[in-house]
mmCIF file of C-alpha atoms in Angstrom:
data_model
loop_
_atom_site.group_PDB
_atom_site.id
_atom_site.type_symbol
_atom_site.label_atom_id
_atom_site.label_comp_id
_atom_site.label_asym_id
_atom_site.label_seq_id
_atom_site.Cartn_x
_atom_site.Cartn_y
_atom_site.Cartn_z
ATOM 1 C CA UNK A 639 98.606 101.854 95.588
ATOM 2 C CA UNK A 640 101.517 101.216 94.028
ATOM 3 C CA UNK A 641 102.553 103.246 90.696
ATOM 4 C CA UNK A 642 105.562 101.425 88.755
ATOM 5 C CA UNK A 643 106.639 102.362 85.035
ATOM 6 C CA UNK A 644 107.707 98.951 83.024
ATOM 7 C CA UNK A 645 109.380 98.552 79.696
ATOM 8 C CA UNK A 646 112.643 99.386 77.336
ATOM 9 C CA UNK A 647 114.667 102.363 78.174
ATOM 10 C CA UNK A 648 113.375 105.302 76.801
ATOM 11 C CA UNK A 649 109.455 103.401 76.330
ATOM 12 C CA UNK A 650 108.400 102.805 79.690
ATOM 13 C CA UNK A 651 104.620 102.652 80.066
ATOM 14 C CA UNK A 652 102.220 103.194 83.282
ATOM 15 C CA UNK A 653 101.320 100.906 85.508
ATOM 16 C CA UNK A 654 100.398 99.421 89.191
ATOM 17 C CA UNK A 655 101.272 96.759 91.152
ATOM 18 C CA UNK A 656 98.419 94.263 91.962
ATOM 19 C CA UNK A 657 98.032 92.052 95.219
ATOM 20 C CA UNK A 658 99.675 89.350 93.275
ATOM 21 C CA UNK A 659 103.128 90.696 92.360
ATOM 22 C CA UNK A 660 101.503 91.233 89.041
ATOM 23 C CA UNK A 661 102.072 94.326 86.877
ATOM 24 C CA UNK A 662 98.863 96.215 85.451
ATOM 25 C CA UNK A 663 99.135 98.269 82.541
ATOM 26 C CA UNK A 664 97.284 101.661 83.185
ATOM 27 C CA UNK A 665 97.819 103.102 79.713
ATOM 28 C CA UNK A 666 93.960 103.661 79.259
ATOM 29 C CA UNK A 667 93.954 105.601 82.166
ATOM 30 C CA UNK A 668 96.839 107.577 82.192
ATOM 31 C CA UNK A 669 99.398 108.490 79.491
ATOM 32 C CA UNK A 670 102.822 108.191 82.595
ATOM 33 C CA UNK A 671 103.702 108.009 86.210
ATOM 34 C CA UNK A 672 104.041 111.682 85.633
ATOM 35 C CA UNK A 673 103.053 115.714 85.914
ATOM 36 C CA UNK A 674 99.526 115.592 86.520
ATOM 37 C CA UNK A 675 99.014 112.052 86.618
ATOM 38 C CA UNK A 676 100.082 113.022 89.860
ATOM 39 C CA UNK A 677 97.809 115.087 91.945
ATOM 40 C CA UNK A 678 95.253 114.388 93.789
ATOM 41 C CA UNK A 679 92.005 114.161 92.579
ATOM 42 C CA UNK A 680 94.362 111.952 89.121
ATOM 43 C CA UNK A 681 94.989 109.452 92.366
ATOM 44 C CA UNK A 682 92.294 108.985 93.516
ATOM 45 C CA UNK A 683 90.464 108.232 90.381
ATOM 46 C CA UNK A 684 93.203 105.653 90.282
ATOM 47 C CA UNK A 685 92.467 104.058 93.198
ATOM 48 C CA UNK A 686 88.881 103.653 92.299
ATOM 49 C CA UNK A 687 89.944 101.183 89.290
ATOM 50 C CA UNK A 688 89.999 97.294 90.215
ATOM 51 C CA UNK A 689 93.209 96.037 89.118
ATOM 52 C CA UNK A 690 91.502 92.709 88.054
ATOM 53 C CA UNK A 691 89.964 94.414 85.675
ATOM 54 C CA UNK A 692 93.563 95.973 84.198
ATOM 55 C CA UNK A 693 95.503 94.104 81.715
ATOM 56 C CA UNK A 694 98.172 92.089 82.822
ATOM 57 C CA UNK A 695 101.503 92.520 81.857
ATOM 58 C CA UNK A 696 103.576 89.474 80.809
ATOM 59 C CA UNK A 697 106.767 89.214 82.751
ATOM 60 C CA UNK A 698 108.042 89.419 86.472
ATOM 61 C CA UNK A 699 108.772 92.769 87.811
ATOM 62 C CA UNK A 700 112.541 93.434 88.087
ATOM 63 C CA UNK A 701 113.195 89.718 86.794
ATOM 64 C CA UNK A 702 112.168 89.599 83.087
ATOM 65 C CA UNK A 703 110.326 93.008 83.374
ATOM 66 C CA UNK A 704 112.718 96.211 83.114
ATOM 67 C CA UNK A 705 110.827 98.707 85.594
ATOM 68 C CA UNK A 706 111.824 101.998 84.843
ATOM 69 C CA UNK A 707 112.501 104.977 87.633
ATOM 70 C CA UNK A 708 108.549 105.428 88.903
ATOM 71 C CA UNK A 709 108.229 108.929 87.895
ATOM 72 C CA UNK A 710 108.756 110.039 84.621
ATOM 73 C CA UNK A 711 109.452 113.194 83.373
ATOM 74 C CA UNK A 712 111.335 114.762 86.535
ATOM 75 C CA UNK A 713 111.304 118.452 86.947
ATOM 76 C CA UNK A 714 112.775 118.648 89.926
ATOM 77 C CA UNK A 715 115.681 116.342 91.517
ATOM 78 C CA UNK A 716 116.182 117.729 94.989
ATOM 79 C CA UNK A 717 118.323 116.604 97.332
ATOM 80 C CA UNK A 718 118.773 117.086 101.296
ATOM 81 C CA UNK A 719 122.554 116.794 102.668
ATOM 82 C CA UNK A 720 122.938 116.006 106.061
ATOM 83 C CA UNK A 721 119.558 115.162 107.256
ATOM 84 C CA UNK A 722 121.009 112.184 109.327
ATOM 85 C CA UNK A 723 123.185 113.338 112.291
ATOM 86 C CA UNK A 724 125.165 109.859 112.723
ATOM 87 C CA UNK A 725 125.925 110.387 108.600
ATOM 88 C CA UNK A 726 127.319 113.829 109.508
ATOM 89 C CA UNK A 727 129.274 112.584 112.146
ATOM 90 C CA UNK A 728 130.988 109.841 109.880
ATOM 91 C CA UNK A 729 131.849 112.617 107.017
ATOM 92 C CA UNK A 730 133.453 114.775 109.618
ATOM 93 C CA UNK A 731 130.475 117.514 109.537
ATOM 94 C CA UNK A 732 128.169 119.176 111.800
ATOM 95 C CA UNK A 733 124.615 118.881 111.598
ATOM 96 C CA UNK A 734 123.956 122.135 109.764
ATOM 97 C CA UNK A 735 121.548 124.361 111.493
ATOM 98 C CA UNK A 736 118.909 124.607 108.528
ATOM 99 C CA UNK A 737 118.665 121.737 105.654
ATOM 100 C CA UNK A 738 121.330 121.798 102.955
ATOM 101 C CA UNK A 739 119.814 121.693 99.625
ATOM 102 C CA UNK A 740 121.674 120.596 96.277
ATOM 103 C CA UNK A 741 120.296 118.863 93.129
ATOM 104 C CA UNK A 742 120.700 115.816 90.931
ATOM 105 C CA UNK A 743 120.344 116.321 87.217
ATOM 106 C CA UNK A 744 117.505 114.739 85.794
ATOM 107 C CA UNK A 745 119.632 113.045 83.096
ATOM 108 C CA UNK A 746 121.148 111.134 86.198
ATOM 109 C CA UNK A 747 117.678 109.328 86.432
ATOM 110 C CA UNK A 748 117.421 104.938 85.816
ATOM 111 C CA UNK A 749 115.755 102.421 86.715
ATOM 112 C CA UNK A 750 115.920 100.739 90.271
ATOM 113 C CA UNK A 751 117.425 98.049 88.740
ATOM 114 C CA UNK A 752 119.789 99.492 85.739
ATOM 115 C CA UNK A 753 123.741 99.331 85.823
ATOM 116 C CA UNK A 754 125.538 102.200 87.529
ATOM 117 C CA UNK A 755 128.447 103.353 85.693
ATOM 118 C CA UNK A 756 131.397 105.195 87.166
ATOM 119 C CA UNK A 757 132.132 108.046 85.789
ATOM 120 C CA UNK A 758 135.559 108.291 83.719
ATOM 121 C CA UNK A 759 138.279 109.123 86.055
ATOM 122 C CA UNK A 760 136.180 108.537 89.418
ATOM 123 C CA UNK A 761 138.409 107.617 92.374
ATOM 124 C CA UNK A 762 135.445 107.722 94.656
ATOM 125 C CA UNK A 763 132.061 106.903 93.662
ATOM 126 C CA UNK A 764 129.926 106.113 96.653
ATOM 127 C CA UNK A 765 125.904 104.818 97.678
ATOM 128 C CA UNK A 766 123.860 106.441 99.528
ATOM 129 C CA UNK A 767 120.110 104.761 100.441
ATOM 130 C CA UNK A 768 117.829 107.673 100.639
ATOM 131 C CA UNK A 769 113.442 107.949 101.175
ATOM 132 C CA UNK A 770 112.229 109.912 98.043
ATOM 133 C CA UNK A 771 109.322 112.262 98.711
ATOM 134 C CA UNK A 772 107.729 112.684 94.778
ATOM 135 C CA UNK A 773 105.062 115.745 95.140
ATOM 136 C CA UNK A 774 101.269 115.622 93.752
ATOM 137 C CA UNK A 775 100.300 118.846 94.296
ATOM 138 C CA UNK A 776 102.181 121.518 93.648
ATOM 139 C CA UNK A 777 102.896 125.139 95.212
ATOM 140 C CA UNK A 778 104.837 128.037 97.084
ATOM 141 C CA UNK A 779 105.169 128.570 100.783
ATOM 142 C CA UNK A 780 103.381 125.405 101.871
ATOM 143 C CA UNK A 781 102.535 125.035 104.945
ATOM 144 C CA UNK A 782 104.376 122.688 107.421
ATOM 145 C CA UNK A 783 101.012 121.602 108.635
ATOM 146 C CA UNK A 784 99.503 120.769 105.162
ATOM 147 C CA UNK A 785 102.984 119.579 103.401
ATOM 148 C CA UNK A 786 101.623 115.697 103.536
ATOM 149 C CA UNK A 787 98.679 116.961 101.142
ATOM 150 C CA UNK A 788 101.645 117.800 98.738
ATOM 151 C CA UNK A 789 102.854 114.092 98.836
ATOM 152 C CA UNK A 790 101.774 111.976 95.923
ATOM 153 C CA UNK A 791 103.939 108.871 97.264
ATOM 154 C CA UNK A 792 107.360 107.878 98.537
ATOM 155 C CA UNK A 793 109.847 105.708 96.713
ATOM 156 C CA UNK A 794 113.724 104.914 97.295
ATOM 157 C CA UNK A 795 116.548 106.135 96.034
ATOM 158 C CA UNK A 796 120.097 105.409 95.355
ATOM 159 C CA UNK A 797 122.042 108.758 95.918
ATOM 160 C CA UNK A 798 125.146 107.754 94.112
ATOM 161 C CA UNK A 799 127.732 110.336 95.063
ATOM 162 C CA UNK A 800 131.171 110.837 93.518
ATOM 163 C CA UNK A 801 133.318 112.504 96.741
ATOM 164 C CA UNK A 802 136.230 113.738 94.800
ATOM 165 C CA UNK A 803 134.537 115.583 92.173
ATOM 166 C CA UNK A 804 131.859 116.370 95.338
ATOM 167 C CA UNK A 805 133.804 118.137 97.972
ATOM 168 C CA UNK A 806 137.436 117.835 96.657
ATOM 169 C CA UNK A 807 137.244 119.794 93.436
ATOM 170 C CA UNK A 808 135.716 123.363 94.097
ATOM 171 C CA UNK A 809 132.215 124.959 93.920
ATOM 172 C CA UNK A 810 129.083 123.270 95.291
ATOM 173 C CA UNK A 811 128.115 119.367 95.411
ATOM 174 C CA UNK A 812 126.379 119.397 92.600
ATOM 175 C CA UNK A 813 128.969 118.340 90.409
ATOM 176 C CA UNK A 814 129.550 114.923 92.036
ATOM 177 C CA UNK A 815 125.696 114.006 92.359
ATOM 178 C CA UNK A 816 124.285 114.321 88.949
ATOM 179 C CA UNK A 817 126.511 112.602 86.514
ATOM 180 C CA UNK A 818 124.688 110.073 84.636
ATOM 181 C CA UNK A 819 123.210 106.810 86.094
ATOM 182 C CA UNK A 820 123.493 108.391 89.513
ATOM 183 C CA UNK A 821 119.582 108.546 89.926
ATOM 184 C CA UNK A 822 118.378 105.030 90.729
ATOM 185 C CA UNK A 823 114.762 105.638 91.363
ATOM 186 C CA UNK A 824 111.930 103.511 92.378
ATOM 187 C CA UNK A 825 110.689 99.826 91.799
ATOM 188 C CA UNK A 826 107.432 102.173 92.779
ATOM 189 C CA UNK A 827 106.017 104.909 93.764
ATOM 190 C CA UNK A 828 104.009 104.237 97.008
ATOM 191 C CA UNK A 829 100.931 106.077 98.097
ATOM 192 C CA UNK A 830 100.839 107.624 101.575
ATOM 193 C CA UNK A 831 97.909 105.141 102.683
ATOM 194 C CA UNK A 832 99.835 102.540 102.098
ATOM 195 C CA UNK A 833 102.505 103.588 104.706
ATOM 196 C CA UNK A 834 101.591 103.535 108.309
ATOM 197 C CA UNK A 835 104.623 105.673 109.424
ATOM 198 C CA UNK A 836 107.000 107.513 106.853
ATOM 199 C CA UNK A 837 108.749 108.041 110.256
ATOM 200 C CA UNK A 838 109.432 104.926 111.475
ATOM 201 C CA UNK A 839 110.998 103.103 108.193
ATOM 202 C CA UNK A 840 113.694 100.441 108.077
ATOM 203 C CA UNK A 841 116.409 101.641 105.635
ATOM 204 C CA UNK A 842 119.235 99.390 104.470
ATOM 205 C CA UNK A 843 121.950 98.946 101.428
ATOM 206 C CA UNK A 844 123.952 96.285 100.967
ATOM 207 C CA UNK A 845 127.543 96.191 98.525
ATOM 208 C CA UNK A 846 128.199 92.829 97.531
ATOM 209 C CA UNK A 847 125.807 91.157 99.972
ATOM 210 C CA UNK A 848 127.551 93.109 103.001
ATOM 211 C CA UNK A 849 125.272 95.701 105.089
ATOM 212 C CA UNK A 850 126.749 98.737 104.984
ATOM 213 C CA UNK A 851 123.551 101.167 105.991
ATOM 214 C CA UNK A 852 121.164 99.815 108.125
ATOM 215 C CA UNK A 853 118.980 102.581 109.958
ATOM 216 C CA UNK A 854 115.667 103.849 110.104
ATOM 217 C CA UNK A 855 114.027 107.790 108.708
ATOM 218 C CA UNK A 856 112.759 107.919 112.828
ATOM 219 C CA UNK A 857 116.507 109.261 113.137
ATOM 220 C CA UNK A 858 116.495 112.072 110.310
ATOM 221 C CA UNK A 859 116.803 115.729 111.860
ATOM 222 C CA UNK A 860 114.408 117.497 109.574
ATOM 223 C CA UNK A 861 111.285 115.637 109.011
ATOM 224 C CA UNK A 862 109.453 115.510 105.323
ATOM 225 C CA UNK A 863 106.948 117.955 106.342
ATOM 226 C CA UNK A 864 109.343 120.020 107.301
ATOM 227 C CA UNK A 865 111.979 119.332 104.294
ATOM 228 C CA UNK A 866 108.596 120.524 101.467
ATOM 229 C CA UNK A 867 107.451 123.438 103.643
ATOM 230 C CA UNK A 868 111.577 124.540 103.641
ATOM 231 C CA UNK A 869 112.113 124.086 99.899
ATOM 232 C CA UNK A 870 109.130 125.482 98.921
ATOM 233 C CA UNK A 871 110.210 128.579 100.267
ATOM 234 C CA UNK A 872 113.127 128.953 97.765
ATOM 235 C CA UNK A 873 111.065 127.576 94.608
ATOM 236 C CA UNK A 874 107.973 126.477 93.538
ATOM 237 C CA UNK A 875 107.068 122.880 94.146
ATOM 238 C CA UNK A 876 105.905 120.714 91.060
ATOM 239 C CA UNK A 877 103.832 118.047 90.305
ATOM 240 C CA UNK A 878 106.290 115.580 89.673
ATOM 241 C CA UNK A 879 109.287 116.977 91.823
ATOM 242 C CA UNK A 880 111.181 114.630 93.486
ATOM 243 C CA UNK A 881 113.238 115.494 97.362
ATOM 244 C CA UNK A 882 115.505 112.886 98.274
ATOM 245 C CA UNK A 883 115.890 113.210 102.056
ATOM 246 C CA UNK A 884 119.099 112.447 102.779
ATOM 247 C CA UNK A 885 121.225 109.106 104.109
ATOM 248 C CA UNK A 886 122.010 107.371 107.132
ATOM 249 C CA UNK A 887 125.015 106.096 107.990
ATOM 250 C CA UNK A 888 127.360 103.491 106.040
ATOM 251 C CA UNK A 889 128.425 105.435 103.114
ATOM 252 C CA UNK A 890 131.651 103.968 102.301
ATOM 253 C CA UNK A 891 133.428 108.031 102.468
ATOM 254 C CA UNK A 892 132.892 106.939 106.405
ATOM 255 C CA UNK A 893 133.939 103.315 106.566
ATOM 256 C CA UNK A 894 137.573 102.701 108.138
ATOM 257 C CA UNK A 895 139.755 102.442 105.777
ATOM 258 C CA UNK A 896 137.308 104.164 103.130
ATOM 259 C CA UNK A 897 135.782 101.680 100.360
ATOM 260 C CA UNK A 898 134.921 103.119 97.080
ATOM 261 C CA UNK A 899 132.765 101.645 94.081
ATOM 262 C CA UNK A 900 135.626 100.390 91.467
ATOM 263 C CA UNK A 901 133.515 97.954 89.271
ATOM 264 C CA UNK A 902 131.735 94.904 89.398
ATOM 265 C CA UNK A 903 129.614 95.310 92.447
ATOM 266 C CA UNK A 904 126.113 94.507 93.081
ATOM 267 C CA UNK A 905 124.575 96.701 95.310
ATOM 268 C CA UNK A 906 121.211 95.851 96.973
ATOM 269 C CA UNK A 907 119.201 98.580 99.062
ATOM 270 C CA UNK A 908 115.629 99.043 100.291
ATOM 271 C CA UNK A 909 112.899 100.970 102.513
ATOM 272 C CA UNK A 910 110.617 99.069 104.468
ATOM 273 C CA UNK A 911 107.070 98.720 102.394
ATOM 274 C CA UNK A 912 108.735 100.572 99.480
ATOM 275 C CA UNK A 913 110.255 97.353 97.510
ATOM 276 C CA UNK A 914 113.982 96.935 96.761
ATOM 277 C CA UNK A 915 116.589 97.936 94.186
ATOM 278 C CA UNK A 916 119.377 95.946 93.002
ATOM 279 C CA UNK A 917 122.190 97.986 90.734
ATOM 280 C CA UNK A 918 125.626 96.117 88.745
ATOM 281 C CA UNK A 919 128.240 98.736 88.863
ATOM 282 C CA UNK A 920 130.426 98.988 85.572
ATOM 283 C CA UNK A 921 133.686 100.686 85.624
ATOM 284 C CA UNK A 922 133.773 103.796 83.705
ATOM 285 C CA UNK A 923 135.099 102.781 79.395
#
């Protein structure tokens, strides 16, 4: 199944994605994309509903229908540095011996398909094509073995990344990963049925209709189980929660000379069986 949220900034509704390319509405059955809309036994009563039988929504999806980020509400926006050893290798780092956890602010959060803006005074704003993990059920501890049961769906994810204010100007990475717009998230959230190998993905992003990333999650060095089980260890995992797992190679930090967002870009990026986002960059006013 796959879980979308459509409509104005600020108003998105619920909804799914039928056979067709059409968008259901799922407002009778569910109030958002969201909290316990999420966990299991909520998805699975989904699933039971024919989408024939759902209204249809006028519009195309990410044509003349906004689709906003597929989860609403985000607790949680955790990130996973690293997690790509040819990515290390290009930004001059070694693979760190455990997974290196930072967060994106929540206010970051848009649509696959809204404008990035640069921050004011960015030198180096960056992409970064990422697999999003968003958790159903929640909890402490989990289990490596049992993480998957945790796993409401996957979804993509732009982690925009500002390098100066990121590693140049003191204090953790934080600083240069949440500013606003910096959270592209979605078109949907994808159910784990529908995804024969979370594994074995095609991931790609493209600046100005030139590939920059092309690889695949079979080359990441800690694995989503393992990524949940590890972060649930240092805080309570949420219905909701959202780990980004980090970036293969062909940021523009490791290109030769370095490129750097500066304004009027369109940047196009997907995941194999996840859908595709497609961002305008606007320099900072």
């Amino acid at each position: 199944m796959k879980l979308l949220r459509y409509g104005p900034v600020g108003h998105e509704k619920p909804g799914c994605l039928d056979q067709d390319g059409r968008v259901r509405d799922l407002s009778e059955h569910v109030s958002d994309i969201a909290g316990d809309a999420l966990l299991p036994a909520t998805i699975a009563r989904l699933k039971t509903l024919d989408p024939s039988s759902l209204p249809v929504v006028d519009g195309t999806p990410q044509d003349d229908l906004r689709l906003g980020a597929c989860v609403g509400q985000i607790g949680k926006f955790i990130c996973i540095g690293l997690n790509y050893a040819d990515h290390a290798a290009e930004s001059g780092l070694d693979v760190p011996p455990e997974p290196v956890i930072f967060n994106k602010w929540t206010s970051a959060v848009i649509g696959p398909d809204d404008d990035i803006v640069i921050p004011r005074g960015s030198k180096k704003t960056d992409w970064e094509v990422e697999l999003g993990v968003v958790i159903g059920a929640g909890g402490s501890y989990i289990d490596e073995a049992d993480a998957l049961d945790h796993v409401a769906g996957f979804c993509v994810i732009n982690d925009v990344s500002e390098r100066e204010y990121q590693l140049e100007r003191a204090g953790t990475w934080d600083k240069g990963k949440g500013c606003d717009t910096f959270g592209p998230t979605g078109p949907w959230l994808v159910t784990p049925d529908e995804i024969a190998n979370h594994d074995a993905l095609g991931i790609w992003l493209e600046v100005d209709g030139t590939r920059y990333q092309d690889g695949n999650t079979s080359t990441m060095v800690y694995k989503v189980p393992h990524l949940i089980s590890y972060c649930s260890q240092f805080m309570s995992l949420q219905p909701g929660d959202v780990i980004s797992t980090g970036t293969p190679p062909g940021v523009g930090m490791g290109q030769n000379p370095q490129r750097y967002l500066a304004g009027g870009e369109v940047i196009r990026l997907g995941i194999d069986g996840l859908g595709v986002q497609t961002q305008r960059v606007n320099a900072s006013s």
